[in-house]
Amino acid sequence: MVIVGSDRIAANGDVANKIGTYSSAVVAKAHGIPFYVAAPTTTIDPDCPSGMDIPIEERSEDEVCFTWGWSDDGHFIRVRTTPESSSARNPAFDVTPAHLVAGIITEQGVVDASPEGIASVARQS
């Protein structure tokens, strides 16, 4: 199985977490590996209907357009890795749809990544 954390869980079971979580869920599904999310019930936002409603933090495009490394003359320098005319988006999180999540592990037990499962633990917290 795969177990990841979460920064926010929507009322329908969609999960926002660090970039790469969604792709891990897709690969797990493709290989028949259960994908679980471990998070405290405080992560659940019953007022957020779905992952589409979760605001995603955008970081500086410089993190994508530049890197640091050693030059031939021994200096540690910042180097552009994209064409100067290129821009970039740099979201800090991605959203994993509930249908890829086998269950959400909380301090109250494991619940389905569904509106009913989320509601069952949101009511108790």
Short mmCIF file of C-alpha atoms in Angstrom, two decimals:
data_model
loop_
_atom_site.label_atom_id
_atom_site.label_comp_id
_atom_site.label_asym_id
_atom_site.label_seq_id
_atom_site.Cartn_x
_atom_site.Cartn_y
_atom_site.Cartn_z
CA MET A 1 0.00 0.00 0.00
CA VAL A 2 0.90 3.67 -0.31
CA ILE A 3 0.27 6.06 2.59
CA VAL A 4 0.64 9.83 2.28
CA GLY A 5 -0.29 12.79 4.42
CA SER A 6 -2.60 15.65 3.59
CA ASP A 7 -2.75 19.40 4.08
CA ARG A 8 -6.50 19.64 3.45
CA ILE A 9 -9.36 17.25 2.73
CA ALA A 10 -12.55 18.47 1.04
CA ALA A 11 -16.04 17.35 2.02
CA ASN A 12 -16.22 14.98 -0.96
CA GLY A 13 -12.94 13.21 -0.06
CA ASP A 14 -10.62 15.01 -2.50
CA VAL A 15 -7.19 15.54 -0.93
CA ALA A 16 -4.69 18.39 -1.28
CA ASN A 17 -1.08 17.54 -0.51
CA LYS A 18 2.44 18.32 -1.72
CA ILE A 19 3.14 18.16 -5.45
CA GLY A 20 3.60 14.56 -6.54
CA THR A 21 0.83 13.08 -4.43
CA TYR A 22 -1.61 12.94 -7.34
CA SER A 23 0.88 11.18 -9.62
CA SER A 24 1.65 8.68 -6.86
CA ALA A 25 -2.08 7.93 -6.57
CA VAL A 26 -2.41 7.45 -10.34
CA VAL A 27 0.54 5.05 -10.43
CA ALA A 28 -0.76 3.13 -7.40
CA LYS A 29 -4.19 2.76 -9.07
CA ALA A 30 -2.60 1.57 -12.33
CA HIS A 31 -0.79 -1.18 -10.45
CA GLY A 32 -3.63 -2.19 -8.14
CA ILE A 33 -1.91 -0.83 -5.04
CA PRO A 34 -4.20 0.69 -2.39
CA PHE A 35 -3.57 4.41 -1.82
CA TYR A 36 -4.36 5.75 1.66
CA VAL A 37 -4.22 9.22 3.18
CA ALA A 38 -3.28 9.60 6.85
CA ALA A 39 -4.46 12.86 8.39
CA PRO A 40 -6.00 14.20 11.58
CA THR A 41 -9.68 15.10 11.38
CA THR A 42 -8.66 18.76 11.79
CA THR A 43 -7.42 18.53 8.18
CA ILE A 44 -10.99 17.93 6.97
CA ASP A 45 -12.76 21.06 5.78
CA PRO A 46 -16.50 20.28 5.66
CA ASP A 47 -17.12 23.77 4.24
CA CYS A 48 -14.97 23.03 1.18
CA PRO A 49 -17.16 21.06 -1.25
CA SER A 50 -14.43 19.57 -3.46
CA GLY A 51 -10.78 19.74 -4.43
CA MET A 52 -11.68 22.32 -7.08
CA ASP A 53 -12.50 24.69 -4.20
CA ILE A 54 -9.16 24.31 -2.41
CA PRO A 55 -6.93 27.34 -3.03
CA ILE A 56 -3.51 26.18 -4.21
CA GLU A 57 -0.46 28.17 -3.12
CA GLU A 58 1.74 29.33 -6.00
CA ARG A 59 5.45 29.65 -5.37
CA SER A 60 7.96 31.73 -7.29
CA GLU A 61 8.60 30.71 -10.88
CA ASP A 62 12.30 31.21 -10.12
CA GLU A 63 12.28 27.81 -8.38
CA VAL A 64 11.44 26.27 -11.77
CA CYS A 65 13.38 28.55 -14.12
CA PHE A 66 16.69 28.55 -12.24
CA THR A 67 18.95 26.12 -10.44
CA TRP A 68 22.18 26.38 -8.47
CA GLY A 69 25.42 24.62 -9.30
CA TRP A 70 29.18 24.80 -9.50
CA SER A 71 30.72 26.66 -12.42
CA ASP A 72 33.86 25.40 -14.16
CA ASP A 73 35.88 27.99 -12.27
CA GLY A 74 34.66 26.72 -8.87
CA HIS A 75 31.95 29.27 -8.06
CA PHE A 76 28.53 28.27 -6.79
CA ILE A 77 26.15 30.17 -9.09
CA ARG A 78 22.50 30.45 -10.06
CA VAL A 79 21.86 29.37 -13.65
CA ARG A 80 18.73 29.80 -15.78
CA THR A 81 17.48 26.42 -17.04
CA THR A 82 14.68 27.75 -19.26
CA PRO A 83 14.63 30.21 -22.14
CA GLU A 84 14.50 33.82 -20.90
CA SER A 85 11.11 34.34 -22.56
CA SER A 86 9.59 31.35 -20.76
CA SER A 87 7.34 31.71 -17.77
CA ALA A 88 6.40 28.95 -15.35
CA ARG A 89 3.72 28.01 -12.85
CA ASN A 90 4.93 26.55 -9.60
CA PRO A 91 2.05 25.20 -7.52
CA ALA A 92 3.06 23.94 -4.08
CA PHE A 93 0.24 21.38 -3.88
CA ASP A 94 -1.83 19.14 -6.10
CA VAL A 95 -5.28 17.66 -5.58
CA THR A 96 -5.89 13.92 -5.61
CA PRO A 97 -9.49 13.05 -6.49
CA ALA A 98 -11.36 10.91 -3.98
CA HIS A 99 -11.87 8.07 -6.46
CA LEU A 100 -8.12 7.33 -6.28
CA VAL A 101 -8.11 7.14 -2.45
CA ALA A 102 -8.80 3.73 -0.86
CA GLY A 103 -9.41 5.31 2.53
CA ILE A 104 -8.54 8.11 4.90
CA ILE A 105 -6.77 7.10 8.09
CA THR A 106 -7.75 9.38 10.99
CA GLU A 107 -7.46 9.24 14.76
CA GLN A 108 -11.09 8.07 14.67
CA GLY A 109 -10.39 5.17 12.32
CA VAL A 110 -10.30 4.59 8.58
CA VAL A 111 -13.11 6.16 6.57
CA ASP A 112 -14.11 6.14 2.94
CA ALA A 113 -12.95 9.04 0.79
CA SER A 114 -16.56 9.94 0.09
CA PRO A 115 -19.01 12.59 1.28
CA GLU A 116 -20.52 10.02 3.66
CA GLY A 117 -17.17 8.89 5.03
CA ILE A 118 -15.94 12.44 5.49
CA ALA A 119 -19.19 13.49 7.16
CA SER A 120 -18.98 10.59 9.61
CA VAL A 121 -15.69 11.86 11.11
CA ALA A 122 -16.34 15.58 10.59
CA ARG A 123 -19.42 15.31 12.81
CA GLN A 124 -17.39 13.68 15.59
CA SER A 125 -14.53 16.22 15.66
#
